[in-house]
XYZ file of C-alpha atoms in Angstrom:
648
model
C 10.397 -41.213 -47.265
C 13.453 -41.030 -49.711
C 16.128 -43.227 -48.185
C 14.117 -45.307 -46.550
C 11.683 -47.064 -48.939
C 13.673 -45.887 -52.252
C 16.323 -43.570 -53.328
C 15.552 -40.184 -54.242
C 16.082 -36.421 -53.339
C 16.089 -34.827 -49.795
C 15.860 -31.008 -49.457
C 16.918 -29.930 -45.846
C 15.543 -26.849 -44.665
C 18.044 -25.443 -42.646
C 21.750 -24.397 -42.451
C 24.763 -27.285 -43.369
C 26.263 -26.574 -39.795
C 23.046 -27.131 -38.146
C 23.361 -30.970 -40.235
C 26.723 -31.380 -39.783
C 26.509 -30.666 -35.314
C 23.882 -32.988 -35.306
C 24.165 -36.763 -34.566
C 24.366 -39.363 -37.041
C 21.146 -41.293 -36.297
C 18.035 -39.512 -34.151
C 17.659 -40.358 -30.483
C 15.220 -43.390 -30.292
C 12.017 -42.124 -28.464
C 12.223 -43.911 -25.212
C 15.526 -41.857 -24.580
C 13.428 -38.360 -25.204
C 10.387 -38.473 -24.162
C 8.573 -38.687 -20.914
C 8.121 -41.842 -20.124
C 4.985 -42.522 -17.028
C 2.983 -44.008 -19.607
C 5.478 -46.900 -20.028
C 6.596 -46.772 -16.728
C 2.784 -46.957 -15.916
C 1.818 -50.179 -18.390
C 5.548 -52.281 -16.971
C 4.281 -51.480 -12.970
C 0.417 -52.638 -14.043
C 1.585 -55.699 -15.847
C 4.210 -56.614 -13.001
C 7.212 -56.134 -15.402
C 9.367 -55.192 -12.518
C 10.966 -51.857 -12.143
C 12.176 -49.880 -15.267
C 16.137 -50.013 -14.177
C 16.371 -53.750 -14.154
C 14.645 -54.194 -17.621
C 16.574 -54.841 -20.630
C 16.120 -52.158 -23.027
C 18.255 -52.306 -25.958
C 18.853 -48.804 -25.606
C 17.816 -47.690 -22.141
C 16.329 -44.559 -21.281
C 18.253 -41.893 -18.798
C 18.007 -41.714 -14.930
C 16.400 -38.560 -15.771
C 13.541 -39.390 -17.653
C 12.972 -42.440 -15.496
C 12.471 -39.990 -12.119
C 10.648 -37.373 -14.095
C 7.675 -40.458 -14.946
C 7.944 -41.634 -11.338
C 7.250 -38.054 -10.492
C 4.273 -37.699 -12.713
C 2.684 -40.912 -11.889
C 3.122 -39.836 -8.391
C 1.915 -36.250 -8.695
C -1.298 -38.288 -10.830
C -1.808 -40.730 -7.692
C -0.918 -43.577 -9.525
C 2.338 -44.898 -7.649
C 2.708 -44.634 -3.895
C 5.678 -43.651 -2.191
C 7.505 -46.450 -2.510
C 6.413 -46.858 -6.267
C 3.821 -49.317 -5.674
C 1.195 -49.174 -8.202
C -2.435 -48.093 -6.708
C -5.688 -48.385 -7.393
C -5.915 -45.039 -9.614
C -3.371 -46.811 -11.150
C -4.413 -49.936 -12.461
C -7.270 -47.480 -13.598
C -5.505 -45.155 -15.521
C -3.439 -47.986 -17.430
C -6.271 -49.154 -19.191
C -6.791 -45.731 -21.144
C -5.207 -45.055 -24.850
C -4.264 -41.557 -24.046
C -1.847 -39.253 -21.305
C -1.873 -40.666 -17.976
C -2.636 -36.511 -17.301
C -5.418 -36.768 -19.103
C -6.600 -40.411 -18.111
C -6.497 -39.031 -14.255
C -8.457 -36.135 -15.708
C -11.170 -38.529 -16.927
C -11.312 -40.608 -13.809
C -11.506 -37.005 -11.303
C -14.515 -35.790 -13.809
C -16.490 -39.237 -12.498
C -16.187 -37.594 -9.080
C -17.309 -34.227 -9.825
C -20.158 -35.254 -11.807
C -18.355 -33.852 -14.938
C -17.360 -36.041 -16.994
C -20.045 -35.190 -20.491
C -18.039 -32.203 -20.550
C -14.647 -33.136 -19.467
C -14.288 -35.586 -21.946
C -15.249 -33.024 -24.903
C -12.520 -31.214 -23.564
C -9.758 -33.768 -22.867
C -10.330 -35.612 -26.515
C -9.515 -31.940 -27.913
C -6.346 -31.620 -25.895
C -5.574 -35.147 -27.391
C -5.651 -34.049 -30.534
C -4.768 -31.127 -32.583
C -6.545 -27.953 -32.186
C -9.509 -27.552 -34.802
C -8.763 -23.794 -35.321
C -7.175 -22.407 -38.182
C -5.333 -18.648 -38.289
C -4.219 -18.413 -41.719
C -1.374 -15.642 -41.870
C -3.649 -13.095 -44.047
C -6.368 -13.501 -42.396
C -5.729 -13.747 -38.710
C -8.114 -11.006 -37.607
C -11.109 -12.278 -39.180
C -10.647 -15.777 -37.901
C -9.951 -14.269 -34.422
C -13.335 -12.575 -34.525
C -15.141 -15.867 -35.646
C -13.673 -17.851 -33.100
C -14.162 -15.235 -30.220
C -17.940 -16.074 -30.645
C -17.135 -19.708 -28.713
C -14.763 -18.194 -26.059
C -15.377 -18.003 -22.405
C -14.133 -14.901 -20.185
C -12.611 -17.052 -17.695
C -11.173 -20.120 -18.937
C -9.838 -21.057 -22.660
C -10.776 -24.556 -21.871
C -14.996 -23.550 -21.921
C -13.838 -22.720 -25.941
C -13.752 -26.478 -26.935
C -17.110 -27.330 -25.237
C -19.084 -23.868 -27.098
C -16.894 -25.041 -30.566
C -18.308 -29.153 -29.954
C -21.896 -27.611 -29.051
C -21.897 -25.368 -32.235
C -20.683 -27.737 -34.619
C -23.182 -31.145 -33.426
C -26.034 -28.787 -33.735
C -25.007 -27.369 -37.027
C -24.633 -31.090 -38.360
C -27.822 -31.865 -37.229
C -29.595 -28.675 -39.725
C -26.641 -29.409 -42.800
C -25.387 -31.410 -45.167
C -22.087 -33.289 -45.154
C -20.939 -30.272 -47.986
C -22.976 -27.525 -46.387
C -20.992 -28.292 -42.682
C -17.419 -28.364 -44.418
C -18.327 -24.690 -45.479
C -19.689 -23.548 -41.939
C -16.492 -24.561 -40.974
C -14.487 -22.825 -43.371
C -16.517 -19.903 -42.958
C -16.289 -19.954 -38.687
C -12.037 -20.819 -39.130
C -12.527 -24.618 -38.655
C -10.712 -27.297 -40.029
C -13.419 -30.035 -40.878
C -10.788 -33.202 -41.152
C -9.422 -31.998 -37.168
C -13.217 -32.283 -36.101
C -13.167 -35.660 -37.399
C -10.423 -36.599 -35.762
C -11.609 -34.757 -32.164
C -14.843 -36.650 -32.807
C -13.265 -40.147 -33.478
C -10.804 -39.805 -30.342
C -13.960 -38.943 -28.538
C -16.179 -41.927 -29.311
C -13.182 -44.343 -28.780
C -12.989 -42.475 -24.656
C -16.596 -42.907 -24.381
C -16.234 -46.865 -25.582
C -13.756 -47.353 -23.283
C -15.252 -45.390 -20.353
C -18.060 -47.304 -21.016
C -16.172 -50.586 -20.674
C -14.834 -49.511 -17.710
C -18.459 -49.020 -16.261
C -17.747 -44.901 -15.605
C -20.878 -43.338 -16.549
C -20.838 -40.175 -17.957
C -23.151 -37.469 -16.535
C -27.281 -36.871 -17.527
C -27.815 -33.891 -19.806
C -30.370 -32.855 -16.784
C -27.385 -32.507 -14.745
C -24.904 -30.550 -16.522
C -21.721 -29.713 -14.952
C -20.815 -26.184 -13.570
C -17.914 -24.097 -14.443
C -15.994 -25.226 -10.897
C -16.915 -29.256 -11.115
C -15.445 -28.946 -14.984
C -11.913 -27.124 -14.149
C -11.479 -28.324 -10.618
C -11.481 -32.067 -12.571
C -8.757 -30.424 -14.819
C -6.895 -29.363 -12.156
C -6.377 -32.450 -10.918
C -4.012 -33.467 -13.944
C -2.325 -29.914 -14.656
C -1.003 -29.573 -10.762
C 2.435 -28.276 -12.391
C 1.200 -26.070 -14.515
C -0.220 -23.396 -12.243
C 0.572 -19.831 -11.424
C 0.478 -17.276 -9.141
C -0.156 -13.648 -10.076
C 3.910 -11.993 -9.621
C 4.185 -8.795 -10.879
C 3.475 -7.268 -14.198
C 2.190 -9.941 -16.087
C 4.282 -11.841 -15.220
C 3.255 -15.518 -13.090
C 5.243 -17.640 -10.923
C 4.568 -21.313 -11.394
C 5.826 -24.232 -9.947
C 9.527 -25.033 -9.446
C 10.003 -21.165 -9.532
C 9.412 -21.660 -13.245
C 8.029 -18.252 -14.279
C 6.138 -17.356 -17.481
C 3.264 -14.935 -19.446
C -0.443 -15.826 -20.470
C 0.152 -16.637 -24.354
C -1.796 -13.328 -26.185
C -4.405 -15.285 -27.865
C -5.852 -16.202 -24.354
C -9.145 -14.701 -22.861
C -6.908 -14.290 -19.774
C -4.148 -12.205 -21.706
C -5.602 -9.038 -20.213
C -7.679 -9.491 -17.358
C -4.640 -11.646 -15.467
C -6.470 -13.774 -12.149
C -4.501 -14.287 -9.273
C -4.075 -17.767 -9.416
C -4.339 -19.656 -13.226
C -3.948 -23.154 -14.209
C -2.665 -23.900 -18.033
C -2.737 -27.296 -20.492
C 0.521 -26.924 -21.322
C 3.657 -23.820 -20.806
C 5.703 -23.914 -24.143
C 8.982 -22.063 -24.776
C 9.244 -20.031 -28.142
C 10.229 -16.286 -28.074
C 9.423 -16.121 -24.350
C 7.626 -19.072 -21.686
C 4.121 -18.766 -22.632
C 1.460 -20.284 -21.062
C -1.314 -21.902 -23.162
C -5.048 -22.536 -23.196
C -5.929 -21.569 -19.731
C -8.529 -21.114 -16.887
C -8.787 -18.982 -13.560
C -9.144 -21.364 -10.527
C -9.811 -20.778 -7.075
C -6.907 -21.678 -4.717
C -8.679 -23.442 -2.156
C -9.300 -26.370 -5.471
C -5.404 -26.522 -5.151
C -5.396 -27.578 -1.634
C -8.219 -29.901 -1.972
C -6.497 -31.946 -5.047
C -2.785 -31.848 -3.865
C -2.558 -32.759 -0.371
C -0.289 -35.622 -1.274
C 1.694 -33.015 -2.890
C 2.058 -30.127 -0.452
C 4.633 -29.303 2.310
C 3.704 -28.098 4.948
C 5.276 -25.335 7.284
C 4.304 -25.052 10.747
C 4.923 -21.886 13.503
C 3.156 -19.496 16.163
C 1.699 -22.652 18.077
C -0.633 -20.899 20.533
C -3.725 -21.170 22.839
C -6.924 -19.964 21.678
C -9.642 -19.584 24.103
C -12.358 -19.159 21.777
C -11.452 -22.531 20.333
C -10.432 -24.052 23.361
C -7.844 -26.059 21.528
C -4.531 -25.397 20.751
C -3.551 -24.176 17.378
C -0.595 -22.883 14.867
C 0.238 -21.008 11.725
C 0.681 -23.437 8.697
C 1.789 -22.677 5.406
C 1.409 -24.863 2.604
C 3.516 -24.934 -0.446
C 3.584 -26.699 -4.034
C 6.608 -27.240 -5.810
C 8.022 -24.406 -3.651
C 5.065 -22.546 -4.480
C 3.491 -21.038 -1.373
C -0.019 -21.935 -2.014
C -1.699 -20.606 1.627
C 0.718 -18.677 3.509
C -0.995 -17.979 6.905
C -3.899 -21.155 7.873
C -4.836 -21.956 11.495
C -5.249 -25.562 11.915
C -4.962 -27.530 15.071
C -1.476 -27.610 16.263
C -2.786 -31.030 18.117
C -2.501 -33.084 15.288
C 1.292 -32.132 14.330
C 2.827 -32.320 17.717
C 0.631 -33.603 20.653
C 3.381 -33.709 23.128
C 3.741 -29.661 22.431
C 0.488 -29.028 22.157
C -0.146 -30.259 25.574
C 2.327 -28.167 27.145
C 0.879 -25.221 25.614
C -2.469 -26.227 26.973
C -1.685 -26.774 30.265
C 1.184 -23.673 30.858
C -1.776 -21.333 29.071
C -5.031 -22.727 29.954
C -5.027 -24.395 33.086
C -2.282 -22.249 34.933
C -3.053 -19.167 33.491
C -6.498 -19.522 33.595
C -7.213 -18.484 29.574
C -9.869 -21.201 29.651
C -13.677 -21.887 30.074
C -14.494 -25.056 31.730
C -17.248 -26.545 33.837
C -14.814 -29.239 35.106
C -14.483 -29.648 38.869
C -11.006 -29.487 39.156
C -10.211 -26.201 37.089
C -13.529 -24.056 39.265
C -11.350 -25.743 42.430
C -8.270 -25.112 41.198
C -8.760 -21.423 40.027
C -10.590 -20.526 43.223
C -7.656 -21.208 45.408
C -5.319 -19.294 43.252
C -7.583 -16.507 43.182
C -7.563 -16.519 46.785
C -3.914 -16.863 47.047
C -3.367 -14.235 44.542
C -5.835 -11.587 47.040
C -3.196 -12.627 49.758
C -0.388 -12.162 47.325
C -1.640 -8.633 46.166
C -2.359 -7.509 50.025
C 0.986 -8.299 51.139
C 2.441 -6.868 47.964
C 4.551 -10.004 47.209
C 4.665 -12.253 44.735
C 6.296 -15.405 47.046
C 2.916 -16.961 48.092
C 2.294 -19.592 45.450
C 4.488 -21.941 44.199
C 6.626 -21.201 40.797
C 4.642 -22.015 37.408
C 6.827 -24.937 36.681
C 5.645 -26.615 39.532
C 1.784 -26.191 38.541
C 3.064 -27.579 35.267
C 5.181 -30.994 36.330
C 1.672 -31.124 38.597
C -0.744 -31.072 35.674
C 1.815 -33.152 33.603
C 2.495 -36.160 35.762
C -1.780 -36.275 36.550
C -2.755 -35.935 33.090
C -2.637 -38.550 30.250
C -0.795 -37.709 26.528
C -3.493 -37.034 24.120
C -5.302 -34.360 26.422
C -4.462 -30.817 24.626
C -7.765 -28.991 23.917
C -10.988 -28.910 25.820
C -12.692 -31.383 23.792
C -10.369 -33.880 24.795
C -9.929 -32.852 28.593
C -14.008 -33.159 28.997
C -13.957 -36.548 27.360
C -11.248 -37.975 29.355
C -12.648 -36.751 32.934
C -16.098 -38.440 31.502
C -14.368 -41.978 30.853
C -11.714 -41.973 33.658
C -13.469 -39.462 36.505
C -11.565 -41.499 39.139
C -8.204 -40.614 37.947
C -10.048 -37.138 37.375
C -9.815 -36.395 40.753
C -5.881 -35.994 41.064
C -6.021 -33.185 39.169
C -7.699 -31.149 42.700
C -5.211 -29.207 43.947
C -4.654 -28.336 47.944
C -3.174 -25.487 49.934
C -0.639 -27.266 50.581
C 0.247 -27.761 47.376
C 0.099 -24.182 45.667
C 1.656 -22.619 48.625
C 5.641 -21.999 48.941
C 7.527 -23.423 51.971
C 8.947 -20.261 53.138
C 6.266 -17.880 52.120
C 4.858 -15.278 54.910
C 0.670 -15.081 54.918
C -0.703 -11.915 56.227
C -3.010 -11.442 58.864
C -6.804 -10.572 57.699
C -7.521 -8.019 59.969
C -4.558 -6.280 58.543
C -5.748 -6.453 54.825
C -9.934 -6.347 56.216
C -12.283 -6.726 52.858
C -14.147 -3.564 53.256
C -13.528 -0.202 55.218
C -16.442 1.234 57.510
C -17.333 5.140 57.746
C -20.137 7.369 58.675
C -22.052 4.158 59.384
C -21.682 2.707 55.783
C -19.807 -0.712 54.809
C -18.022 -0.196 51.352
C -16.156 -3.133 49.542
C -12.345 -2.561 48.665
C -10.264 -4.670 45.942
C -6.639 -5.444 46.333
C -3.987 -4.971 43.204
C -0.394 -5.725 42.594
C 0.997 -4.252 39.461
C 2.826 -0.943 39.436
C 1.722 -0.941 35.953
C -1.634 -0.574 36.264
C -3.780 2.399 37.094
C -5.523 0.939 39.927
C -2.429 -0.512 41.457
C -3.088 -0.890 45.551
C -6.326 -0.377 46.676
C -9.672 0.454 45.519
C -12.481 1.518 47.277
C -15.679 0.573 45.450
C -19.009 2.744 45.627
C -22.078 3.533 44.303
C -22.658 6.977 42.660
C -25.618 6.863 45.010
C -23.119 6.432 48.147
C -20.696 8.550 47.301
C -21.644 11.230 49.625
C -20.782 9.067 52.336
C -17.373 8.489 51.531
C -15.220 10.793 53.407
C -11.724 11.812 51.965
C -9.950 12.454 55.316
C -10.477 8.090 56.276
C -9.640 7.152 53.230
C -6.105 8.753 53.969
C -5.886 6.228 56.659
C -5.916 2.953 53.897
C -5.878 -0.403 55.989
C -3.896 -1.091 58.720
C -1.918 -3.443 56.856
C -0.615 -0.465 54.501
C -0.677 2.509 57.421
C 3.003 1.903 58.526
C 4.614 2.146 55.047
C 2.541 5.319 53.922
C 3.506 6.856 57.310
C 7.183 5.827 56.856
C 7.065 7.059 53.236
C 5.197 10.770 54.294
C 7.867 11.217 56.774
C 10.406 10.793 54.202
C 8.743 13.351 51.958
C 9.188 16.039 53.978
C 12.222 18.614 53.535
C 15.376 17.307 55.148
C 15.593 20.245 57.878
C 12.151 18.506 59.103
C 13.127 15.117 58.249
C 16.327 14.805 60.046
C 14.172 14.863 63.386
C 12.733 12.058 63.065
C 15.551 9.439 61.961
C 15.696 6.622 62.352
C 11.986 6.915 60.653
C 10.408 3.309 60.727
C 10.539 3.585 64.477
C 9.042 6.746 64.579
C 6.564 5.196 61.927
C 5.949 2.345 64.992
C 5.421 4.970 67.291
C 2.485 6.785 65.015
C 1.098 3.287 64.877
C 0.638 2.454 68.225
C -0.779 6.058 69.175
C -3.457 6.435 66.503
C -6.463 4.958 65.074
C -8.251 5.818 62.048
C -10.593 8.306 62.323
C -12.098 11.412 60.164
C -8.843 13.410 60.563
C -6.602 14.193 57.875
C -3.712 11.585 58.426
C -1.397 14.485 57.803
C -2.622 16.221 60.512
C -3.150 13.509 63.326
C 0.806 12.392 61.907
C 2.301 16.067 61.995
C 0.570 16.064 65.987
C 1.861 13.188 67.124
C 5.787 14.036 65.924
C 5.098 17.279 67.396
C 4.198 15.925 70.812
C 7.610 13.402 70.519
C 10.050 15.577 69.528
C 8.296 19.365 69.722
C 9.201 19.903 66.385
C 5.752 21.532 64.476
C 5.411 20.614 61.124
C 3.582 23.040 58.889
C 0.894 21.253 56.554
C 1.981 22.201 53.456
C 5.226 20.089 54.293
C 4.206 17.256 53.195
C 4.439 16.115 49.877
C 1.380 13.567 49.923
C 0.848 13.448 46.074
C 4.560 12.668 45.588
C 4.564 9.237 47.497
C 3.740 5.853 45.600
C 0.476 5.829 44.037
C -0.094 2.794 45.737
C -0.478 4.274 48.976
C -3.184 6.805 47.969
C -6.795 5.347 48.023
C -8.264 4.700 44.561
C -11.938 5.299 44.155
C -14.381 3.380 41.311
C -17.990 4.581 41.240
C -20.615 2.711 39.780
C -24.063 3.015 37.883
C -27.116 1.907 39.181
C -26.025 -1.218 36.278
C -22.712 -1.847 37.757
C -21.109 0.279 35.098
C -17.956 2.038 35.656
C -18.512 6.003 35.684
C -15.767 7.310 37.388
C -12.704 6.245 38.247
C -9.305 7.887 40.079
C -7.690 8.799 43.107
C -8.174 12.551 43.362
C -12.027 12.286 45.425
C -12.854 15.897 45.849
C -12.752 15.875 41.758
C -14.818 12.513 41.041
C -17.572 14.393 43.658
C -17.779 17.556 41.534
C -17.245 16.001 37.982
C -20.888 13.903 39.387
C -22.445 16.446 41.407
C -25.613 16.304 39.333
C -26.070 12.730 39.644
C -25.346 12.005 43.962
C -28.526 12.750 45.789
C -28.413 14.192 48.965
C -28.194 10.381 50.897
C -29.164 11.569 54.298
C -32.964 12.857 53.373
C -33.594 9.504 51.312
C -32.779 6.687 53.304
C -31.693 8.230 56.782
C -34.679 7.835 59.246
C -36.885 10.780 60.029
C -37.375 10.189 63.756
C -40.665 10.588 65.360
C -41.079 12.868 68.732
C -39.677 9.818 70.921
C -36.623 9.257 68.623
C -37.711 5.807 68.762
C -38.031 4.774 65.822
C -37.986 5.596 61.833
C -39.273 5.159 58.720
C -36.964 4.660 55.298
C -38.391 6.064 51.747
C -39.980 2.840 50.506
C -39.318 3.928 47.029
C -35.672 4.463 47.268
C -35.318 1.186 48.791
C -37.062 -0.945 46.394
C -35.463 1.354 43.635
C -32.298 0.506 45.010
C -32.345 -2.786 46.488
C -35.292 -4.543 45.223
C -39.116 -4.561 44.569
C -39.220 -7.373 47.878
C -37.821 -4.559 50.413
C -39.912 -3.765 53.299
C -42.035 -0.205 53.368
C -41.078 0.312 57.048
C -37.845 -0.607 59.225
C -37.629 -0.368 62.494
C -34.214 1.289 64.731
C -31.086 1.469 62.943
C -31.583 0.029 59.027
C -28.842 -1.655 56.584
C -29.964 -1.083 52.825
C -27.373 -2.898 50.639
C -26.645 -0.664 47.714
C -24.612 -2.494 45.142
C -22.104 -4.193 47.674
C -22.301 -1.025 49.684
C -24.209 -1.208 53.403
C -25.788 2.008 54.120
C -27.167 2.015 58.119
């Protein structure tokens, strides 16, 4: 106090230059310090804004933003600086708005007997002692009250110990557990006293502290701390190394409990700067807490928006970040909510044109029947200039249906309130088919082929790409007998003239100069034959012959060479509907199943009496096959359906 309250010596403990750089009077304290709490009691009394009060020496921009910041990061201010409800709270406690907003997030959790223990210690000065020659041993005594997760646990253990050692000992007796344990008795005092005054004034404030029958849990207790120590967290980098917000990046300080076990994700009371950036008295969190308690805080980036069918709903990538801290870096939430007008585009280009979509609504099961029909014609006719262009679906689907509707949810709930408009959304021939576009004929594209008195089903498909591009013939294993290779050559009649027209071309050019120009000698073939059981080679190679008397041998033509489109492809089925074969080379599928086709004709062909008037089918097989409600007897010719297939 020399100097100030009388003269007398003053020893300075450091070097003349360091004095002599120095300025001639210390900074006063508004201009170095952080300065929410004033900021906090001028907004709450209605003082007006900091800037346009007269200081007599006023504080920097900088310090001004950095206590706007706070306050804001506390949920105290508003955007625009107004003061809130948390914060007209907070200004009526004595201590750190940080740990005032502490206080009032422990009411919430139910954790506020133990949150207080802890913030009145972080109010005050620590009640350990390390004495320099005897660090170790006071290291060991005060390991007794640590937690392995969280440095914070240490003050509640240290206020549990000492209250139920005061209530065994003396006032001498306690001052020498304390020396003995590494405590300093007159810090306790103080740590109680700033206690009791909290509790007063929580108690004033009607905040009610929680029963001893409901004691917090390790989460309520450090997710309330969180809520005041947002800056201070840290993500696992590398090493030991964490990165915290700001890209500030620092170590645990050695004397935590976290020093050497390093969690991914760490919150800390305070990061100080000394030899290196240390982080002090800290706790492992969950990141999820982080997301929960600074939503006013995070940014959000947004990208993949997509259609999920499972969800019926539209939905996107978001990544959510904390003073440039990515806090989750991959989250699906719906995309809806961020940009309606693109989430509806998405819905209707994926869902309702493409079909990704399960609904019950009357205008999609309309809708996607006629496109599946026009897509059959499309894939018979090998053409893709049937229905109209995607964009057109989609100005369609736009124009009929309101902004808002994006997801499934929201599509069923409009049709239910507004089922008159509802029905603009049915679409008509007219309107998914193309001005110019060409329809085939159906008897040229039939949907099933006939042979050796069997009906089997055949599938049309239009993608090069895919194995079963063309046609497929669809069978039974227990049918398969009755397929014959030499009529399948034949196709439809739809395909006949462009498999002739590309055989002819296969063969060697001595042979195929005879028959130029080929499409018309393709016509020709048409008009003379019909399908039958003979190889189409054969009944082509005949017919040439007889035009132009030029004999072409059979192993001229190069049948496996032409577009795999114009060779048959065969699916057998199970007995389940299950696929158990599938290809294009026949002869092969019939031998790789040998030992499951039955001989057909001496199960269900008719063993004729002496008139040859009538028959009788193996019951069994039939009700095996069809069902348990088949007839025992069937008179003249009989159909048995056999998975899609009619046997006669």
């Amino acid at each position: 106090r020399c100097g100030r309250v009388s003269e007398g010596v003053c020893i300075r403990l450091y070097d003349e230059d360091d004095f002599d750089q120095r300025s001639e009077f210390t900074e006063p304290e508004i201009q170095r310090t952080n300065l929410a709490s004033v900021i906090l009691q001028m907004e709450n009394q209605s003082l007006g804004h900091i800037d346009d009060f007269p200081f007599v020496e006023p504080p920097e921009d900088r310090l001004v933003n950095d206590g706007y910041k706070l306050l804001f990061e506390l949920g105290a201010i508003d955007h625009v600086n107004a003061i809130t409800r948390t914060g007209k709270q907070l200004a009526h406690f004595p201590v750190d708005p940080k740990l005032a907003r502490i206080l009032l997030e422990a009411v919430e959790e139910g954790a506020l007997t133990e949150v207080l223990i802890i913030v009145s210690a972080l109010a005050t000065q620590d009640p350990r002692e390390r004495p320099l020659d005897k660090q170790q041993a006071a290291d060991e005594k005060h390991a007794v009250f640590s937690d392995k997760a969280s440095d914070f646990i240490l003050y509640i253990n240290l206020w549990t110990a000492y209250h139920s050692e005061k209530k065994n000992l003396s006032g001498n007796q306690l001052r020498k557990w304390c020396r003995k344990n590494f405590i300093s008795w007159m810090r306790m005092r103080e740590w109680i006293d700033t206690h009791d005054q909290i509790k007063r004034m929580l108690s004033d404030l009607k905040l009610s502290q929680n029963s001893k029958t409901m004691t917090a849990n390790h989460d309520q207790i450090h997710r309330s701390l969180l809520i005041g120590l947002l800056a201070n967290i840290g993500f696992k980098n590398e090493g030991r190394e964490f990165l915290g917000a700001r890209n500030k990046k620092f170590t645990v300080f050695p004397g935590s409990v976290l020093f050497k076990s390093s969690p991914r994700w760490i919150m800390a009371a305070e990061i100080v700067e000394t030899s290196r950036v240390y982080a002090r008295t800290n706790a492992k969190i969950d990141v999820r807490w982080i997301e929960e308690k600074a939503k006013h805080l995070l940014r959000y980036h947004y990208s993949n928006p997509h259609w999920e069918k499972k969800r019926s709903a539209v939905v996107a990538h978001q990544q959510s970040t904390l003073y440039g801290l990515i806090i989750n870096p991959d989250k699906k939430i719906d995309y809806g909510r961020i940009d309606p007008t693109g989430a509806k585009e998405i819905f209707i280009r994926s869902a309702l044109i493409e079909g990704d979509f399960e609904s019950k609504a009357g205008f999609y099961q309309h809708n996607q029947q006629l496109l599946r029909e026009l897509e059959m014609l499309e894939a018979k006719s090998r053409r893709r200039d049937i229905i109209v262009d995607d964009n057109v679906l989609y100005d369609f689907y736009d124009k009929n249906l309101p902004d808002g509707v994006f997801s499934g949810a929201k599509l069923d709930k409009w049709i239910r309130q507004h089922n008159e408009e509802a029905k603009a959304l049915f679409l008509t021939t007219d309107d998914l088919i193309r001005d110019d576009a060409t329809i085939v004929a159906d008897d040229q594209f039939p949907d099933h082929i006939e042979m050796n008195g069997s009906i089997f089903p055949v599938e049309y498909h239009f993608d090069p790409r895919n194995h079963c591009d063309g046609i497929t013939l669809i069978t039974p294993v227990a049918a398969l007998n009755t397929v014959n290779p030499q009529r399948c050559e034949w196709l439809i009649p739809g395909l006949l003239h462009e498999k002739i027209t590309a055989l002819i071309r296969s063969l060697p050019k001595q042979l195929r100069k005879n028959f130029v120009p080929v499409p018309n000698f393709a016509d020709a073939c048409i008009e003379a034959l019909q399908p039958s059981d003979i190889a189409l080679c054969s009944a082509v190679a005949a017919h040439l012959e007889k035009m132009t008397g030029v004999q072409i041998p059979y192993d001229a033509w190069l049948s496996k060479e032409i577009s795999q489109h114009l060779q048959m492809n065969f699916r057998v089925l199970d007995i389940d509907d299950n696929i158990i074969e599938e290809g294009r080379n026949l002869p092969l599928i019939k031998d790789r199943l040998s030992g499951l086709v039955g001989d057909i004709s001496t199960e269900i062909v008719a063993d004729e009496t002496e008139d040859g008037s009538r028959g009788e089918v193996d019951a069994q097989y039939v009700r095996d096959n069809v069902g348990p409600d088949a007839l025992d007897i069937l008179e003249e010719t009989v159909e048995v359906n056999i998975q899609g297939v009619i046997i006669k």
